[in-house]
PDB file of C-alpha atoms in Angstrom:
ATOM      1  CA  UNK A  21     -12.255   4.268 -40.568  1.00  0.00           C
ATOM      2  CA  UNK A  22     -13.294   1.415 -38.240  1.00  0.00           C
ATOM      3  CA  UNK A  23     -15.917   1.990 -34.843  1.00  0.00           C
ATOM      4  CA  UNK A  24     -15.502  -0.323 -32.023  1.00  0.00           C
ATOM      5  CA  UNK A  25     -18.478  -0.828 -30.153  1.00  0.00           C
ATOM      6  CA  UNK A  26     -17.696  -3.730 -28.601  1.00  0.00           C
ATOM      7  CA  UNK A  27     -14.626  -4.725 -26.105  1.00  0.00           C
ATOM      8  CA  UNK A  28     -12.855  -8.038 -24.922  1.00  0.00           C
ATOM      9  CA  UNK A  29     -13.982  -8.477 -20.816  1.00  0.00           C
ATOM     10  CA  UNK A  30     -12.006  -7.002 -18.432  1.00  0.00           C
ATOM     11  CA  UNK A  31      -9.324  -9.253 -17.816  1.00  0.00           C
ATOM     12  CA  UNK A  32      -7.683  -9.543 -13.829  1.00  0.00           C
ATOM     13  CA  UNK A  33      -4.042  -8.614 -14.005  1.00  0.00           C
ATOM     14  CA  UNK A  34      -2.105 -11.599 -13.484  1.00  0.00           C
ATOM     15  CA  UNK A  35      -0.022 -12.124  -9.853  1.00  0.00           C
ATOM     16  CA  UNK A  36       3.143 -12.607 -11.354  1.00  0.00           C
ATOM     17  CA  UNK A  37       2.748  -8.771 -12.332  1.00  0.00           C
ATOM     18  CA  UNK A  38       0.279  -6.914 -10.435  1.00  0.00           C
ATOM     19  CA  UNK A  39       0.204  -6.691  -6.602  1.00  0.00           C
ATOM     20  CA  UNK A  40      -3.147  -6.541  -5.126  1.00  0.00           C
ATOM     21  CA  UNK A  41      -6.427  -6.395  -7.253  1.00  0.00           C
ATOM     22  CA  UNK A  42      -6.226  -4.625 -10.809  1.00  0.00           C
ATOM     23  CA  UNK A  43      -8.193  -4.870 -13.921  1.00  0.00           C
ATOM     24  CA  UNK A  44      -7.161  -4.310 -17.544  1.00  0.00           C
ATOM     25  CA  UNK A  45      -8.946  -3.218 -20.559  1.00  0.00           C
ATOM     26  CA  UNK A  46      -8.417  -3.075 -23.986  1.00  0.00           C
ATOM     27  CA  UNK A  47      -9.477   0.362 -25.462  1.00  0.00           C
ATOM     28  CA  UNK A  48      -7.412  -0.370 -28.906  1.00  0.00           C
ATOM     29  CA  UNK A  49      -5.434  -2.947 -30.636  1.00  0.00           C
ATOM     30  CA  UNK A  50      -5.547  -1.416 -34.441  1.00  0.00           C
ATOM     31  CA  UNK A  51      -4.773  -4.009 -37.085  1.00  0.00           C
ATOM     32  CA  UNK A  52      -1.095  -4.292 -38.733  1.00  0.00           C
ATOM     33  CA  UNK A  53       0.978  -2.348 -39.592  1.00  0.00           C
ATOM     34  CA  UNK A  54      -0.414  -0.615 -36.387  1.00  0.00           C
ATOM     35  CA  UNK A  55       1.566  -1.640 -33.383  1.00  0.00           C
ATOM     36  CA  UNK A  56      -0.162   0.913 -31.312  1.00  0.00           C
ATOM     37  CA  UNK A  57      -1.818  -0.512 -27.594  1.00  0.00           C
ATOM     38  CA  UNK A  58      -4.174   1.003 -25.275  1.00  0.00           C
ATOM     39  CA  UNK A  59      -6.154  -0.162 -22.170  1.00  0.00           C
ATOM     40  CA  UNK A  60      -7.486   1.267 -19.293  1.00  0.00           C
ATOM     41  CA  UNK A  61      -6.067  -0.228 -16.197  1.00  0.00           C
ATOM     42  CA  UNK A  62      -7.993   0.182 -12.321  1.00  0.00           C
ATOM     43  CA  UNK A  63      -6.228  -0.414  -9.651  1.00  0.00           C
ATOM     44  CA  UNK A  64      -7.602  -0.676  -5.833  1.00  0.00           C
ATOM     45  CA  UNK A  65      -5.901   1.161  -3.515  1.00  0.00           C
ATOM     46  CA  UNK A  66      -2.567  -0.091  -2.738  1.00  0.00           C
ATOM     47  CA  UNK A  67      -2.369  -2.469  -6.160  1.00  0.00           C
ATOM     48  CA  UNK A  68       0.380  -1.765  -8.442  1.00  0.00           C
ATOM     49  CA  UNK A  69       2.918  -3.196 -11.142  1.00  0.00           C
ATOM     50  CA  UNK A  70       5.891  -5.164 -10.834  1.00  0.00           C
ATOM     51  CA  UNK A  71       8.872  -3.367 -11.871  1.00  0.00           C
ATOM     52  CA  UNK A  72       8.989  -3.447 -16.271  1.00  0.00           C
ATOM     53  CA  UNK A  73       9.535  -1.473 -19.389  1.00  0.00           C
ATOM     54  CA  UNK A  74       8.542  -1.039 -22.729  1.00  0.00           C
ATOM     55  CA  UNK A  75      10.499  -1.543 -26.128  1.00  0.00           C
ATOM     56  CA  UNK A  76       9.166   1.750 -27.304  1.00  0.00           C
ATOM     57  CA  UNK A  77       7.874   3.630 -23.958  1.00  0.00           C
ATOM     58  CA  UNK A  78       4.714   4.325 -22.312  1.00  0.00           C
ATOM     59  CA  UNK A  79       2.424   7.268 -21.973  1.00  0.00           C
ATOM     60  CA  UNK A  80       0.087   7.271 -18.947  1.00  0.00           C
ATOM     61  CA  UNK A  81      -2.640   9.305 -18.390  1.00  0.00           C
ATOM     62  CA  UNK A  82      -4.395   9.321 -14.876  1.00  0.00           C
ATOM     63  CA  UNK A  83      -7.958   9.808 -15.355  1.00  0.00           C
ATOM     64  CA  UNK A  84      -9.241   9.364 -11.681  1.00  0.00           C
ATOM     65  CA  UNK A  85      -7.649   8.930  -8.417  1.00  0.00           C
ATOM     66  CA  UNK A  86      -4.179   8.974  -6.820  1.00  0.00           C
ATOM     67  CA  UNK A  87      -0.982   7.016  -7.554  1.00  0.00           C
ATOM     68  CA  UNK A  88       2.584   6.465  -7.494  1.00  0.00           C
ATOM     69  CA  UNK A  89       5.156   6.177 -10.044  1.00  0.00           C
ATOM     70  CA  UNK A  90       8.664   5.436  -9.889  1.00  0.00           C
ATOM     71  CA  UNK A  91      11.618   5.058 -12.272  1.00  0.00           C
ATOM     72  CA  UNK A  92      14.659   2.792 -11.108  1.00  0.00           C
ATOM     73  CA  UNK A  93      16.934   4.834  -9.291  1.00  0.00           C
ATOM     74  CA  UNK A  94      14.182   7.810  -8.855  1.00  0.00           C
ATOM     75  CA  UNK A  95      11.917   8.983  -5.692  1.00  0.00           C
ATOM     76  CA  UNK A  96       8.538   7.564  -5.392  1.00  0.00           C
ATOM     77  CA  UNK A  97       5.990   9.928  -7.098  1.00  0.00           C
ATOM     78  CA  UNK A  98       2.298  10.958  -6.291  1.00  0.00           C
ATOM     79  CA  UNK A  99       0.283  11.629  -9.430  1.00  0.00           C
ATOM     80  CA  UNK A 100      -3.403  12.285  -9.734  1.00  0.00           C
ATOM     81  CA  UNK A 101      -6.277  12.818 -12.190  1.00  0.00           C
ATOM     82  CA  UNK A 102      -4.986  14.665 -15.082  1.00  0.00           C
ATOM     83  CA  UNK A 103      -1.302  13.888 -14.715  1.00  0.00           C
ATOM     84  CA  UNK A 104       0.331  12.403 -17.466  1.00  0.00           C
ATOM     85  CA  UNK A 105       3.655  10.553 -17.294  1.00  0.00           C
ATOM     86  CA  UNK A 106       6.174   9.339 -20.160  1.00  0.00           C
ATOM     87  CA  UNK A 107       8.317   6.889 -19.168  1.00  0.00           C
ATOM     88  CA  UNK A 108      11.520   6.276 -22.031  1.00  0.00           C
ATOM     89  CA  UNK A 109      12.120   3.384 -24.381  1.00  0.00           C
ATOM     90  CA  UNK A 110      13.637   0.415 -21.929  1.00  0.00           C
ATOM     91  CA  UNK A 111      13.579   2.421 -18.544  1.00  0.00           C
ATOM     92  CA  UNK A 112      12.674   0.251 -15.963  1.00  0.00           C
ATOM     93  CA  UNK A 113       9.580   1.723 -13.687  1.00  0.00           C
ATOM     94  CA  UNK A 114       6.056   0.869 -11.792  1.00  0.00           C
ATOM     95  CA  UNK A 115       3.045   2.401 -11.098  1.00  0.00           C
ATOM     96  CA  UNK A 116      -0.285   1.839  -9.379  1.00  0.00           C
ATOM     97  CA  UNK A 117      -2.186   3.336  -6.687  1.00  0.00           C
ATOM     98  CA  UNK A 118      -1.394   5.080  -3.844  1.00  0.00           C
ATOM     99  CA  UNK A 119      -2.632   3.413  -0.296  1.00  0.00           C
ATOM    100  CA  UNK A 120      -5.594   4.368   0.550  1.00  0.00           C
ATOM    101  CA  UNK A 121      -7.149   5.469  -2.957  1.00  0.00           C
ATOM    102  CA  UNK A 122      -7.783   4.146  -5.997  1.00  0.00           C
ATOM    103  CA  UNK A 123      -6.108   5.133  -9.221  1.00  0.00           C
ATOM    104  CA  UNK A 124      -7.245   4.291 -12.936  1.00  0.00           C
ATOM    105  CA  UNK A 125      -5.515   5.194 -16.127  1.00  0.00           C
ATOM    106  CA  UNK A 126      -4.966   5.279 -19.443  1.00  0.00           C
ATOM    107  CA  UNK A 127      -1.676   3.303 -21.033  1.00  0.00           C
ATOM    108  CA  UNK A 128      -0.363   3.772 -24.332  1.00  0.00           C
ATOM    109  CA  UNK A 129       2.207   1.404 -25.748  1.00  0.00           C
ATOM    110  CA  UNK A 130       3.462   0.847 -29.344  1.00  0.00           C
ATOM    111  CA  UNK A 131       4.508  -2.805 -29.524  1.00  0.00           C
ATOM    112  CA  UNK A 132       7.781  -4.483 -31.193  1.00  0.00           C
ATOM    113  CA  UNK A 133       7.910  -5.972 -34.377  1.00  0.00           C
ATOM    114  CA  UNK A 134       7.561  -9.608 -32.408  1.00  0.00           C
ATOM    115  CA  UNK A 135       4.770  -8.129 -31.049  1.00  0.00           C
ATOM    116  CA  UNK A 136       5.725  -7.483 -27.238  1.00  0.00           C
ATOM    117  CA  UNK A 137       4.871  -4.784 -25.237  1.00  0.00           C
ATOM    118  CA  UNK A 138       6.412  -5.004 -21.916  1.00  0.00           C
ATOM    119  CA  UNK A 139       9.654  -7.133 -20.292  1.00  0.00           C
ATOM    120  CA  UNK A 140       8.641  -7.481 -16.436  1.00  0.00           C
ATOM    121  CA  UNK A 141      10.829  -7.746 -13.544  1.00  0.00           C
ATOM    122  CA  UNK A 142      10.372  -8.516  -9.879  1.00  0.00           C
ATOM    123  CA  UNK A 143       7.253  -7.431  -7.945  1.00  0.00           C
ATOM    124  CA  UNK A 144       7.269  -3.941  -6.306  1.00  0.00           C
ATOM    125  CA  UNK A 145       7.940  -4.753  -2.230  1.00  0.00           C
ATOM    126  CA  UNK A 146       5.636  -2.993   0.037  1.00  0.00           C
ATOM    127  CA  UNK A 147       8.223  -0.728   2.085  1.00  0.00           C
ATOM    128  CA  UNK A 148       9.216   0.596  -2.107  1.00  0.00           C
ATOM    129  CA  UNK A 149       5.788   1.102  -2.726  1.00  0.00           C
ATOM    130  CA  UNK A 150       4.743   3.209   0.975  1.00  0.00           C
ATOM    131  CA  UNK A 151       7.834   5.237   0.341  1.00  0.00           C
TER     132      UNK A 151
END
């Protein structure tokens, strides 16, 4: 069994995937042969993801706030505290907070073998994300 009572800084998430302001942090990285990932993420209102997916899938968890979630293909959806969301192996989504409110939650990942987490696409366009 191993305690963490210490975590990296909250790190800004970068432009090339984030619209607006949004902070990241690490809640877990277990050692190999763990590949599991989790981080808190914040997000001001309005901030979100660029489209991506995730070699194994992703479970979110909203712990405060509203947001919005979409799949490719799918209708914008509102979720709020308590929600939780799986999106698939490889399906192509975002997420992020709704306009007007913030939104923070927890994101579960199991990585690759190689180690990678997410393939990212284009950023999320404003009319997409107000839909």
């Amino acid at each position: 069994m191993e305690i963490t009572r210490t975590r990296p800084d909250s790190q800004a998430g970068p432009a090339e995937h984030f619209t607006g302001t949004v902070w990241l942090d690490e809640v877990a990285a277990p050692p190999a042969p763990s590949r599991l990932r989790m981080f808190s993420v914040h997000f001001a209102p309005g901030a979100r993801t660029a489209w991506h997916r995730h070699p194994h899938g992703q479970v979110l968890h909203i712990t405060e706030g509203v947001g919005l979630v979409q799949r490719r293909g799918g209708p914008v959806e509102r979720v709020k505290a308590g929600d939780t969301v799986w999106t698939g192996p490889g399906e192509w989504h975002w997420h992020g907070a709704a306009p007007g409110a913030f939104m923070t939650h927890l994101a579960v990942v199991e990585a690759a073998a190689d180690g990678t987490t997410a393939d990212w696409g284009c950023l999320v366009d404003d009319d997409t994300h107000s839909a």
